[in-house]
PDB file of C-alpha atoms in Angstrom:
ATOM      1  CA  MET A 276      -5.400 -32.040 -14.826  1.00  0.00           C
ATOM      2  CA  SER A 277      -5.094 -28.484 -16.167  1.00  0.00           C
ATOM      3  CA  GLN A 278      -3.009 -25.945 -14.327  1.00  0.00           C
ATOM      4  CA  SER A 279      -4.577 -22.842 -12.842  1.00  0.00           C
ATOM      5  CA  LYS A 280      -4.052 -19.487 -14.550  1.00  0.00           C
ATOM      6  CA  ASN A 281      -2.951 -18.196 -11.169  1.00  0.00           C
ATOM      7  CA  ASN A 282      -0.072 -20.665 -11.014  1.00  0.00           C
ATOM      8  CA  ILE A 283       3.055 -18.531 -10.643  1.00  0.00           C
ATOM      9  CA  GLN A 284       4.940 -20.944 -12.922  1.00  0.00           C
ATOM     10  CA  ASP A 285       2.582 -20.069 -15.773  1.00  0.00           C
ATOM     11  CA  VAL A 286       3.422 -16.370 -15.616  1.00  0.00           C
ATOM     12  CA  ASP A 287       5.419 -14.817 -18.476  1.00  0.00           C
ATOM     13  CA  TRP A 288       8.216 -12.967 -16.669  1.00  0.00           C
ATOM     14  CA  SER A 289      10.030 -12.096 -19.914  1.00  0.00           C
ATOM     15  CA  ILE A 290       8.006  -8.900 -20.424  1.00  0.00           C
ATOM     16  CA  ARG A 291      10.248  -7.313 -17.778  1.00  0.00           C
ATOM     17  CA  TYR A 292      13.324  -7.759 -19.938  1.00  0.00           C
ATOM     18  CA  PRO A 293      13.647  -6.521 -23.540  1.00  0.00           C
ATOM     19  CA  GLU A 294      16.036  -8.070 -26.034  1.00  0.00           C
ATOM     20  CA  ASN A 295      18.692  -5.487 -25.161  1.00  0.00           C
ATOM     21  CA  TRP A 296      18.400  -6.062 -21.399  1.00  0.00           C
ATOM     22  CA  ALA A 297      22.075  -7.088 -21.124  1.00  0.00           C
ATOM     23  CA  GLU A 298      23.101  -3.708 -22.551  1.00  0.00           C
ATOM     24  CA  ILE A 299      20.691  -1.790 -20.287  1.00  0.00           C
ATOM     25  CA  SER A 300      21.913  -3.732 -17.256  1.00  0.00           C
ATOM     26  CA  TRP A 301      25.549  -3.124 -18.181  1.00  0.00           C
ATOM     27  CA  LYS A 302      24.928   0.642 -18.608  1.00  0.00           C
ATOM     28  CA  CYS A 303      23.128   0.723 -15.269  1.00  0.00           C
ATOM     29  CA  ARG A 304      26.050  -0.938 -13.494  1.00  0.00           C
ATOM     30  CA  GLU A 305      28.528   1.228 -15.409  1.00  0.00           C
ATOM     31  CA  SER A 306      26.727   4.365 -14.135  1.00  0.00           C
ATOM     32  CA  THR A 307      28.219   3.725 -10.675  1.00  0.00           C
ATOM     33  CA  ASN A 308      31.518   2.339 -11.921  1.00  0.00           C
ATOM     34  CA  PHE A 309      30.167  -1.153 -11.244  1.00  0.00           C
ATOM     35  CA  ARG A 310      29.611  -0.430  -7.533  1.00  0.00           C
ATOM     36  CA  CYS A 311      26.485  -1.438  -5.647  1.00  0.00           C
ATOM     37  CA  CYS A 312      24.445   1.658  -4.834  1.00  0.00           C
ATOM     38  CA  LEU A 313      23.853   0.412  -1.269  1.00  0.00           C
ATOM     39  CA  CYS A 314      27.332  -0.770  -0.307  1.00  0.00           C
ATOM     40  CA  ARG A 315      30.834  -0.755  -1.760  1.00  0.00           C
ATOM     41  CA  SER A 316      30.701  -4.212  -3.300  1.00  0.00           C
ATOM     42  CA  GLU A 317      30.790  -4.953  -6.999  1.00  0.00           C
ATOM     43  CA  ALA A 318      27.415  -4.455  -8.674  1.00  0.00           C
ATOM     44  CA  THR A 319      26.592  -7.758 -10.342  1.00  0.00           C
ATOM     45  CA  GLN A 320      22.863  -7.253 -10.934  1.00  0.00           C
ATOM     46  CA  THR A 321      20.378  -4.604 -11.996  1.00  0.00           C
ATOM     47  CA  HIS A 322      17.364  -4.246  -9.727  1.00  0.00           C
ATOM     48  CA  HIS A 323      13.917  -2.991 -10.745  1.00  0.00           C
ATOM     49  CA  ALA A 324      12.530  -0.894  -7.881  1.00  0.00           C
ATOM     50  CA  LEU A 325       9.373  -0.640  -9.960  1.00  0.00           C
ATOM     51  CA  TYR A 326       8.332  -2.340 -13.202  1.00  0.00           C
ATOM     52  CA  THR A 327       6.150   0.238 -14.968  1.00  0.00           C
ATOM     53  CA  TYR A 328       6.195   3.974 -15.548  1.00  0.00           C
ATOM     54  CA  ARG A 329       3.115   5.992 -14.620  1.00  0.00           C
ATOM     55  CA  ASP A 330       1.889   5.669 -18.210  1.00  0.00           C
ATOM     56  CA  GLY A 331       1.898   1.877 -17.821  1.00  0.00           C
ATOM     57  CA  LYS A 332       4.897   1.226 -20.081  1.00  0.00           C
ATOM     58  CA  VAL A 333       7.377  -1.347 -18.848  1.00  0.00           C
ATOM     59  CA  ILE A 334      10.560   0.083 -17.329  1.00  0.00           C
ATOM     60  CA  ALA A 335      13.077  -1.672 -19.480  1.00  0.00           C
ATOM     61  CA  ASP A 336      15.017   1.097 -21.140  1.00  0.00           C
ATOM     62  CA  PHE A 337      17.951   3.398 -20.491  1.00  0.00           C
ATOM     63  CA  ARG A 338      15.844   6.250 -19.053  1.00  0.00           C
ATOM     64  CA  GLY A 339      15.030   4.068 -16.031  1.00  0.00           C
ATOM     65  CA  ILE A 340      18.669   3.953 -14.888  1.00  0.00           C
ATOM     66  CA  GLY A 341      19.032   5.669 -11.532  1.00  0.00           C
ATOM     67  CA  SER A 342      15.313   6.291 -11.273  1.00  0.00           C
ATOM     68  CA  TYR A 343      13.857   2.787 -11.234  1.00  0.00           C
ATOM     69  CA  LEU A 344      16.794   0.567 -12.219  1.00  0.00           C
ATOM     70  CA  PHE A 345      19.652   0.304  -9.737  1.00  0.00           C
ATOM     71  CA  PRO A 346      22.990  -1.543  -9.715  1.00  0.00           C
ATOM     72  CA  LEU A 347      23.261  -3.920  -6.758  1.00  0.00           C
ATOM     73  CA  CYS A 348      25.541  -6.660  -5.481  1.00  0.00           C
ATOM     74  CA  ASP A 349      24.047 -10.115  -4.903  1.00  0.00           C
ATOM     75  CA  ASP A 350      23.556  -9.577  -1.159  1.00  0.00           C
ATOM     76  CA  CYS A 351      21.881  -6.172  -1.499  1.00  0.00           C
ATOM     77  CA  HIS A 352      19.682  -7.497  -4.305  1.00  0.00           C
ATOM     78  CA  GLU A 353      18.446 -10.170  -1.929  1.00  0.00           C
ATOM     79  CA  ILE A 354      17.780  -7.484   0.703  1.00  0.00           C
ATOM     80  CA  ALA A 355      15.911  -5.402  -1.896  1.00  0.00           C
ATOM     81  CA  HIS A 356      13.479  -8.310  -2.369  1.00  0.00           C
ATOM     82  CA  HIS A 357      12.973  -8.956   1.355  1.00  0.00           C
ATOM     83  CA  PRO A 358       9.270  -8.621   2.313  1.00  0.00           C
ATOM     84  CA  PHE A 359      10.091  -5.693   4.604  1.00  0.00           C
ATOM     85  CA  ASN A 360      11.461  -3.761   1.594  1.00  0.00           C
ATOM     86  CA  TYR A 361       9.397  -5.157  -1.271  1.00  0.00           C
ATOM     87  CA  ARG A 362       5.664  -5.174  -1.936  1.00  0.00           C
ATOM     88  CA  LYS A 363       4.281  -8.047  -4.004  1.00  0.00           C
ATOM     89  CA  ASP A 364       1.130  -7.486  -6.012  1.00  0.00           C
ATOM     90  CA  SER A 365      -0.832 -10.749  -6.121  1.00  0.00           C
ATOM     91  CA  LYS A 366      -3.095  -9.403  -8.891  1.00  0.00           C
ATOM     92  CA  ASN A 367      -0.173  -8.444 -11.127  1.00  0.00           C
ATOM     93  CA  PRO A 368       2.939 -10.372 -10.036  1.00  0.00           C
ATOM     94  CA  VAL A 369       4.841  -9.587 -13.232  1.00  0.00           C
ATOM     95  CA  LEU A 370       4.586  -5.797 -13.282  1.00  0.00           C
ATOM     96  CA  GLY A 371       2.907  -4.801 -10.013  1.00  0.00           C
ATOM     97  CA  ASN A 372       5.681  -5.573  -7.537  1.00  0.00           C
ATOM     98  CA  LYS A 373       7.762  -2.686  -6.187  1.00  0.00           C
ATOM     99  CA  ASN A 374      10.016  -1.555  -3.383  1.00  0.00           C
ATOM    100  CA  SER A 375       8.611   0.250  -0.371  1.00  0.00           C
ATOM    101  CA  PRO A 376       8.940   4.060  -0.488  1.00  0.00           C
ATOM    102  CA  ARG A 377      11.514   3.920   2.321  1.00  0.00           C
ATOM    103  CA  PHE A 378      13.706   1.399   0.502  1.00  0.00           C
ATOM    104  CA  TYR A 379      13.289   3.187  -2.830  1.00  0.00           C
ATOM    105  CA  LYS A 380      14.653   6.337  -1.164  1.00  0.00           C
ATOM    106  CA  LEU A 381      17.738   4.378  -0.026  1.00  0.00           C
ATOM    107  CA  LEU A 382      18.283   3.072  -3.557  1.00  0.00           C
ATOM    108  CA  ARG A 383      17.878   6.490  -5.160  1.00  0.00           C
ATOM    109  CA  GLU A 384      20.093   8.325  -2.653  1.00  0.00           C
ATOM    110  CA  GLY A 385      22.735   5.600  -2.884  1.00  0.00           C
ATOM    111  CA  TRP A 386      22.735   5.771  -6.671  1.00  0.00           C
ATOM    112  CA  LEU A 387      23.002   9.587  -6.672  1.00  0.00           C
ATOM    113  CA  ASP A 388      25.929   9.415  -4.243  1.00  0.00           C
ATOM    114  CA  LYS A 389      27.792   6.803  -6.303  1.00  0.00           C
ATOM    115  CA  LYS A 390      27.031   8.692  -9.533  1.00  0.00           C
ATOM    116  CA  ARG A 391      28.510  11.921  -8.090  1.00  0.00           C
ATOM    117  CA  LYS A 392      31.658  10.034  -7.091  1.00  0.00           C
ATOM    118  CA  VAL A 393      32.011   8.607 -10.596  1.00  0.00           C
ATOM    119  CA  GLN A 394      31.597  12.085 -12.089  1.00  0.00           C
ATOM    120  CA  LYS A 395      34.286  13.489  -9.773  1.00  0.00           C
ATOM    121  CA  MET A 396      36.654  10.682 -10.770  1.00  0.00           C
ATOM    122  CA  THR A 397      36.134  11.327 -14.467  1.00  0.00           C
ATOM    123  CA  GLN A 398      36.594  15.095 -14.054  1.00  0.00           C
ATOM    124  CA  LYS A 399      40.024  14.532 -12.471  1.00  0.00           C
ATOM    125  CA  ASP A 400      41.272  12.615 -15.515  1.00  0.00           C
TER     126      ASP A 400
END
């Protein structure tokens, strides 16, 4: 029996992550001194709040850091994907999913706050 094209297991998720994803993720987490942008825990993951820029290109580069890519701890990453905070696109599950505007605002404001603190720390040195 052939599998349906709509089978989620048949989806190619790798388009979200370029070959240098480890470096992008590391730089993203480094941008907040490896602190989660929603709490004070260690940032262990990089979260996509959105997967494509307005021009349709995949957000998988350094310019997405702090705008669409955010450093999170494991617990906050799970919260970021909770249905209350995350919108799944059944027509485009690979690139169409995104955080709600309300949750995106929390991510962005949290990142800006952590980034300012990192900048203050480095200016003191």
